[in-house]
PDB file of N, CA and C in Angstrom:
ATOM      1  N   UNK A 549      45.041  62.927  48.052  1.00 48.00           N
ATOM      2  CA  UNK A 549      45.581  63.362  49.329  1.00 48.00           C
ATOM      3  C   UNK A 549      47.042  63.741  49.127  1.00 48.00           C
ATOM      4  N   UNK A 550      47.463  64.901  49.642  1.00 51.00           N
ATOM      5  CA  UNK A 550      48.852  65.304  49.461  1.00 51.00           C
ATOM      6  C   UNK A 550      49.801  64.398  50.237  1.00 51.00           C
ATOM      7  N   UNK A 551      50.996  64.236  49.681  1.00 53.00           N
ATOM      8  CA  UNK A 551      52.008  63.438  50.345  1.00 53.00           C
ATOM      9  C   UNK A 551      52.687  64.212  51.465  1.00 53.00           C
ATOM     10  N   UNK A 552      53.586  63.552  52.170  1.00 53.00           N
ATOM     11  CA  UNK A 552      54.270  64.174  53.296  1.00 53.00           C
ATOM     12  C   UNK A 552      55.182  65.306  52.850  1.00 53.00           C
ATOM     13  N   UNK A 553      55.651  65.262  51.604  1.00 55.00           N
ATOM     14  CA  UNK A 553      56.550  66.309  51.129  1.00 55.00           C
ATOM     15  C   UNK A 553      55.801  67.454  50.451  1.00 55.00           C
ATOM     16  N   UNK A 554      54.474  67.401  50.413  1.00 53.00           N
ATOM     17  CA  UNK A 554      53.676  68.453  49.796  1.00 53.00           C
ATOM     18  C   UNK A 554      53.300  69.479  50.854  1.00 53.00           C
ATOM     19  N   UNK A 555      53.613  70.763  50.628  1.00 52.00           N
ATOM     20  CA  UNK A 555      53.242  71.769  51.627  1.00 52.00           C
ATOM     21  C   UNK A 555      51.725  71.901  51.727  1.00 52.00           C
ATOM     22  N   UNK A 556      51.258  72.115  52.920  1.00 52.00           N
ATOM     23  CA  UNK A 556      49.825  72.305  53.151  1.00 52.00           C
ATOM     24  C   UNK A 556      49.615  73.687  53.754  1.00 52.00           C
ATOM     25  N   UNK A 557      48.649  74.391  53.255  1.00 52.00           N
ATOM     26  CA  UNK A 557      48.333  75.724  53.753  1.00 52.00           C
ATOM     27  C   UNK A 557      46.953  75.669  54.384  1.00 52.00           C
ATOM     28  N   UNK A 558      46.909  75.816  55.684  1.00 52.00           N
ATOM     29  CA  UNK A 558      45.656  75.791  56.419  1.00 52.00           C
ATOM     30  C   UNK A 558      45.329  77.203  56.871  1.00 52.00           C
ATOM     31  N   UNK A 559      44.094  77.584  56.791  1.00 52.00           N
ATOM     32  CA  UNK A 559      43.719  78.929  57.234  1.00 52.00           C
ATOM     33  C   UNK A 559      42.434  78.868  58.050  1.00 52.00           C
ATOM     34  N   UNK A 560      42.529  78.410  59.301  1.00 56.00           N
ATOM     35  CA  UNK A 560      41.343  78.428  60.144  1.00 56.00           C
ATOM     36  C   UNK A 560      41.005  79.859  60.535  1.00 56.00           C
ATOM     37  N   UNK A 561      39.872  80.379  60.107  1.00 58.00           N
ATOM     38  CA  UNK A 561      39.574  81.792  60.336  1.00 58.00           C
ATOM     39  C   UNK A 561      39.474  82.165  61.805  1.00 58.00           C
ATOM     40  N   UNK A 562      38.958  81.266  62.648  1.00 60.00           N
ATOM     41  CA  UNK A 562      38.834  81.619  64.056  1.00 60.00           C
ATOM     42  C   UNK A 562      40.198  81.736  64.725  1.00 60.00           C
ATOM     43  N   UNK A 563      41.164  80.915  64.325  1.00 55.00           N
ATOM     44  CA  UNK A 563      42.503  80.990  64.900  1.00 55.00           C
ATOM     45  C   UNK A 563      43.207  82.278  64.490  1.00 55.00           C
ATOM     46  N   UNK A 564      43.043  82.679  63.227  1.00 56.00           N
ATOM     47  CA  UNK A 564      43.627  83.934  62.774  1.00 56.00           C
ATOM     48  C   UNK A 564      42.993  85.111  63.495  1.00 56.00           C
ATOM     49  N   UNK A 565      41.683  85.058  63.689  1.00 61.00           N
ATOM     50  CA  UNK A 565      40.991  86.131  64.398  1.00 61.00           C
ATOM     51  C   UNK A 565      41.525  86.252  65.815  1.00 61.00           C
ATOM     52  N   UNK A 566      41.718  85.128  66.483  1.00 61.00           N
ATOM     53  CA  UNK A 566      42.258  85.158  67.851  1.00 61.00           C
ATOM     54  C   UNK A 566      43.677  85.738  67.867  1.00 61.00           C
ATOM     55  N   UNK A 567      44.483  85.377  66.898  1.00 59.00           N
ATOM     56  CA  UNK A 567      45.852  85.895  66.850  1.00 59.00           C
ATOM     57  C   UNK A 567      45.852  87.399  66.634  1.00 59.00           C
ATOM     58  N   UNK A 568      44.954  87.890  65.792  1.00 62.00           N
ATOM     59  CA  UNK A 568      44.893  89.329  65.546  1.00 62.00           C
ATOM     60  C   UNK A 568      44.356  90.090  66.748  1.00 62.00           C
ATOM     61  N   UNK A 569      43.574  89.431  67.604  1.00 63.00           N
ATOM     62  CA  UNK A 569      43.037  90.078  68.792  1.00 63.00           C
ATOM     63  C   UNK A 569      44.085  90.235  69.884  1.00 63.00           C
ATOM     64  N   UNK A 570      45.215  89.565  69.743  1.00 59.00           N
ATOM     65  CA  UNK A 570      46.264  89.653  70.756  1.00 59.00           C
ATOM     66  C   UNK A 570      46.898  91.029  70.824  1.00 59.00           C
ATOM     67  N   UNK A 571      46.748  91.805  69.790  1.00 58.00           N
ATOM     68  CA  UNK A 571      47.328  93.133  69.770  1.00 58.00           C
ATOM     69  C   UNK A 571      48.088  93.360  68.489  1.00 58.00           C
ATOM     70  N   UNK A 572      48.760  94.493  68.411  1.00 56.00           N
ATOM     71  CA  UNK A 572      49.499  94.798  67.178  1.00 56.00           C
ATOM     72  C   UNK A 572      50.636  93.811  66.967  1.00 56.00           C
ATOM     73  N   UNK A 573      50.728  93.336  65.746  1.00 52.00           N
ATOM     74  CA  UNK A 573      51.788  92.393  65.399  1.00 52.00           C
ATOM     75  C   UNK A 573      53.020  93.152  64.921  1.00 52.00           C
ATOM     76  N   UNK A 574      54.204  92.658  65.225  1.00 50.00           N
ATOM     77  CA  UNK A 574      55.426  93.348  64.791  1.00 50.00           C
ATOM     78  C   UNK A 574      55.736  93.082  63.324  1.00 50.00           C
ATOM     79  N   UNK A 575      54.867  93.541  62.446  1.00 49.00           N
ATOM     80  CA  UNK A 575      55.082  93.392  61.011  1.00 49.00           C
ATOM     81  C   UNK A 575      54.894  94.742  60.354  1.00 49.00           C
ATOM     82  N   UNK A 576      55.378  94.862  59.150  1.00 45.00           N
ATOM     83  CA  UNK A 576      55.215  96.112  58.412  1.00 45.00           C
ATOM     84  C   UNK A 576      53.739  96.332  58.094  1.00 45.00           C
ATOM     85  N   UNK A 577      53.379  97.584  57.960  1.00 43.00           N
ATOM     86  CA  UNK A 577      51.993  97.914  57.634  1.00 43.00           C
ATOM     87  C   UNK A 577      51.703  97.466  56.207  1.00 43.00           C
ATOM     88  N   UNK A 578      50.627  96.730  56.045  1.00 47.00           N
ATOM     89  CA  UNK A 578      50.241  96.252  54.721  1.00 47.00           C
ATOM     90  C   UNK A 578      48.734  96.074  54.700  1.00 47.00           C
ATOM     91  N   UNK A 579      48.213  95.646  53.567  1.00 51.00           N
ATOM     92  CA  UNK A 579      46.774  95.419  53.460  1.00 51.00           C
ATOM     93  C   UNK A 579      46.335  94.294  54.387  1.00 51.00           C
ATOM     94  N   UNK A 580      47.173  93.298  54.546  1.00 53.00           N
ATOM     95  CA  UNK A 580      46.883  92.171  55.426  1.00 53.00           C
ATOM     96  C   UNK A 580      48.196  91.494  55.769  1.00 53.00           C
ATOM     97  N   UNK A 581      48.184  90.764  56.847  1.00 55.00           N
ATOM     98  CA  UNK A 581      49.399  90.062  57.252  1.00 55.00           C
ATOM     99  C   UNK A 581      49.031  88.703  57.795  1.00 55.00           C
ATOM    100  N   UNK A 582      49.867  87.739  57.538  1.00 58.00           N
ATOM    101  CA  UNK A 582      49.674  86.421  58.111  1.00 58.00           C
ATOM    102  C   UNK A 582      50.506  86.299  59.369  1.00 58.00           C
ATOM    103  N   UNK A 583      50.173  85.333  60.170  1.00 58.00           N
ATOM    104  CA  UNK A 583      50.919  85.059  61.384  1.00 58.00           C
ATOM    105  C   UNK A 583      51.778  83.834  61.115  1.00 58.00           C
ATOM    106  N   UNK A 584      53.075  83.949  61.368  1.00 59.00           N
ATOM    107  CA  UNK A 584      54.000  82.845  61.120  1.00 59.00           C
ATOM    108  C   UNK A 584      54.403  82.258  62.465  1.00 59.00           C
ATOM    109  N   UNK A 585      54.138  80.974  62.652  1.00 62.00           N
ATOM    110  CA  UNK A 585      54.477  80.279  63.884  1.00 62.00           C
ATOM    111  C   UNK A 585      55.391  79.112  63.563  1.00 62.00           C
ATOM    112  N   UNK A 586      56.180  78.714  64.528  1.00 59.00           N
ATOM    113  CA  UNK A 586      57.015  77.528  64.344  1.00 59.00           C
ATOM    114  C   UNK A 586      58.480  77.881  64.192  1.00 59.00           C
ATOM    115  N   UNK A 587      59.314  76.879  64.264  1.00 54.00           N
ATOM    116  CA  UNK A 587      60.752  77.088  64.146  1.00 54.00           C
ATOM    117  C   UNK A 587      61.273  76.366  62.917  1.00 54.00           C
ATOM    118  N   UNK A 588      61.331  75.052  62.969  1.00 61.00           N
ATOM    119  CA  UNK A 588      61.858  74.294  61.833  1.00 61.00           C
ATOM    120  C   UNK A 588      60.872  74.273  60.674  1.00 61.00           C
ATOM    121  N   UNK A 589      59.598  74.177  60.991  1.00 69.00           N
ATOM    122  CA  UNK A 589      58.554  74.147  59.963  1.00 69.00           C
ATOM    123  C   UNK A 589      57.561  75.254  60.277  1.00 69.00           C
ATOM    124  N   UNK A 590      57.655  76.386  59.598  1.00 73.00           N
ATOM    125  CA  UNK A 590      56.736  77.486  59.895  1.00 73.00           C
ATOM    126  C   UNK A 590      55.291  77.134  59.544  1.00 73.00           C
ATOM    127  N   UNK A 591      54.390  77.580  60.376  1.00 73.00           N
ATOM    128  CA  UNK A 591      52.958  77.442  60.125  1.00 73.00           C
ATOM    129  C   UNK A 591      52.440  78.840  59.826  1.00 73.00           C
ATOM    130  N   UNK A 592      51.800  78.997  58.688  1.00 75.00           N
ATOM    131  CA  UNK A 592      51.349  80.311  58.251  1.00 75.00           C
ATOM    132  C   UNK A 592      49.843  80.392  58.406  1.00 75.00           C
ATOM    133  N   UNK A 593      49.386  81.359  59.180  1.00 72.00           N
ATOM    134  CA  UNK A 593      47.959  81.571  59.363  1.00 72.00           C
ATOM    135  C   UNK A 593      47.548  82.788  58.548  1.00 72.00           C
ATOM    136  N   UNK A 594      46.746  82.574  57.548  1.00 75.00           N
ATOM    137  CA  UNK A 594      46.234  83.676  56.736  1.00 75.00           C
ATOM    138  C   UNK A 594      44.733  83.507  56.582  1.00 75.00           C
ATOM    139  N   UNK A 595      44.110  84.491  56.017  1.00 76.00           N
ATOM    140  CA  UNK A 595      42.674  84.444  55.783  1.00 76.00           C
ATOM    141  C   UNK A 595      42.407  84.210  54.305  1.00 76.00           C
ATOM    142  N   UNK A 596      41.345  83.486  54.020  1.00 78.00           N
ATOM    143  CA  UNK A 596      40.982  83.268  52.619  1.00 78.00           C
ATOM    144  C   UNK A 596      40.572  84.568  51.947  1.00 78.00           C
ATOM    145  N   UNK A 597      40.197  85.571  52.724  1.00 79.00           N
ATOM    146  CA  UNK A 597      39.780  86.847  52.141  1.00 79.00           C
ATOM    147  C   UNK A 597      40.956  87.758  51.827  1.00 79.00           C
ATOM    148  N   UNK A 598      42.150  87.399  52.290  1.00 77.00           N
ATOM    149  CA  UNK A 598      43.330  88.212  51.983  1.00 77.00           C
ATOM    150  C   UNK A 598      43.651  88.127  50.500  1.00 77.00           C
ATOM    151  N   UNK A 599      44.195  89.199  49.940  1.00 80.00           N
ATOM    152  CA  UNK A 599      44.607  89.134  48.535  1.00 80.00           C
ATOM    153  C   UNK A 599      45.808  88.198  48.378  1.00 80.00           C
ATOM    154  N   UNK A 600      46.042  87.693  47.171  1.00 81.00           N
ATOM    155  CA  UNK A 600      47.178  86.784  46.951  1.00 81.00           C
ATOM    156  C   UNK A 600      48.519  87.397  47.350  1.00 81.00           C
ATOM    157  N   UNK A 601      48.659  88.704  47.213  1.00 80.00           N
ATOM    158  CA  UNK A 601      49.920  89.358  47.589  1.00 80.00           C
ATOM    159  C   UNK A 601      50.199  89.195  49.076  1.00 80.00           C
ATOM    160  N   UNK A 602      49.161  89.260  49.903  1.00 79.00           N
ATOM    161  CA  UNK A 602      49.346  89.111  51.346  1.00 79.00           C
ATOM    162  C   UNK A 602      49.785  87.695  51.690  1.00 79.00           C
ATOM    163  N   UNK A 603      49.192  86.706  51.040  1.00 80.00           N
ATOM    164  CA  UNK A 603      49.595  85.319  51.275  1.00 80.00           C
ATOM    165  C   UNK A 603      51.030  85.094  50.827  1.00 80.00           C
ATOM    166  N   UNK A 604      51.392  85.645  49.680  1.00 81.00           N
ATOM    167  CA  UNK A 604      52.760  85.511  49.184  1.00 81.00           C
ATOM    168  C   UNK A 604      53.751  86.167  50.137  1.00 81.00           C
ATOM    169  N   UNK A 605      53.391  87.314  50.689  1.00 80.00           N
ATOM    170  CA  UNK A 605      54.257  87.989  51.656  1.00 80.00           C
ATOM    171  C   UNK A 605      54.434  87.133  52.901  1.00 80.00           C
ATOM    172  N   UNK A 606      53.363  86.524  53.380  1.00 78.00           N
ATOM    173  CA  UNK A 606      53.455  85.660  54.553  1.00 78.00           C
ATOM    174  C   UNK A 606      54.354  84.458  54.289  1.00 78.00           C
ATOM    175  N   UNK A 607      54.257  83.888  53.098  1.00 80.00           N
ATOM    176  CA  UNK A 607      55.116  82.758  52.733  1.00 80.00           C
ATOM    177  C   UNK A 607      56.575  83.203  52.679  1.00 80.00           C
ATOM    178  N   UNK A 608      56.833  84.408  52.170  1.00 81.00           N
ATOM    179  CA  UNK A 608      58.206  84.923  52.111  1.00 81.00           C
ATOM    180  C   UNK A 608      58.776  85.112  53.513  1.00 81.00           C
ATOM    181  N   UNK A 609      57.969  85.636  54.427  1.00 78.00           N
ATOM    182  CA  UNK A 609      58.428  85.804  55.810  1.00 78.00           C
ATOM    183  C   UNK A 609      58.707  84.441  56.435  1.00 78.00           C
ATOM    184  N   UNK A 610      57.857  83.469  56.161  1.00 77.00           N
ATOM    185  CA  UNK A 610      58.077  82.117  56.688  1.00 77.00           C
ATOM    186  C   UNK A 610      59.379  81.528  56.160  1.00 77.00           C
ATOM    187  N   UNK A 611      59.682  81.772  54.886  1.00 79.00           N
ATOM    188  CA  UNK A 611      60.942  81.282  54.310  1.00 79.00           C
ATOM    189  C   UNK A 611      62.139  81.922  55.009  1.00 79.00           C
ATOM    190  N   UNK A 612      62.046  83.209  55.308  1.00 78.00           N
ATOM    191  CA  UNK A 612      63.143  83.892  56.005  1.00 78.00           C
ATOM    192  C   UNK A 612      63.338  83.327  57.405  1.00 78.00           C
ATOM    193  N   UNK A 613      62.240  83.077  58.100  1.00 73.00           N
ATOM    194  CA  UNK A 613      62.339  82.531  59.453  1.00 73.00           C
ATOM    195  C   UNK A 613      62.902  81.112  59.416  1.00 73.00           C
ATOM    196  N   UNK A 614      62.450  80.305  58.459  1.00 74.00           N
ATOM    197  CA  UNK A 614      62.932  78.923  58.368  1.00 74.00           C
ATOM    198  C   UNK A 614      64.408  78.863  57.999  1.00 74.00           C
ATOM    199  N   UNK A 615      64.912  79.869  57.290  1.00 76.00           N
ATOM    200  CA  UNK A 615      66.310  79.872  56.863  1.00 76.00           C
ATOM    201  C   UNK A 615      67.265  80.284  57.980  1.00 76.00           C
ATOM    202  N   UNK A 616      66.745  80.811  59.082  1.00 72.00           N
ATOM    203  CA  UNK A 616      67.599  81.238  60.183  1.00 72.00           C
ATOM    204  C   UNK A 616      68.232  80.022  60.849  1.00 72.00           C
ATOM    205  N   UNK A 617      69.510  80.112  61.195  1.00 70.00           N
ATOM    206  CA  UNK A 617      70.148  78.986  61.893  1.00 70.00           C
ATOM    207  C   UNK A 617      69.547  78.819  63.283  1.00 70.00           C
ATOM    208  N   UNK A 618      69.416  77.573  63.694  1.00 62.00           N
ATOM    209  CA  UNK A 618      68.838  77.310  65.018  1.00 62.00           C
ATOM    210  C   UNK A 618      69.895  77.062  66.044  1.00 62.00           C
TER     211      UNK A 618
END
């Protein structure tokens, strides 16, 4: 079991599907995009079918959002 300091990546497919149904997301056009939620601790919603590059891009966006001063 991962410890409290170990990052966890959850990808519930139904939640991602619902987020994508909300309409166009304000992200750059790419093969796939994750949804980043949260302020201090970003939650990244991606699909297991996305290529690794898409997941890495979502993690990079989450890092940028987390680095913003609150």
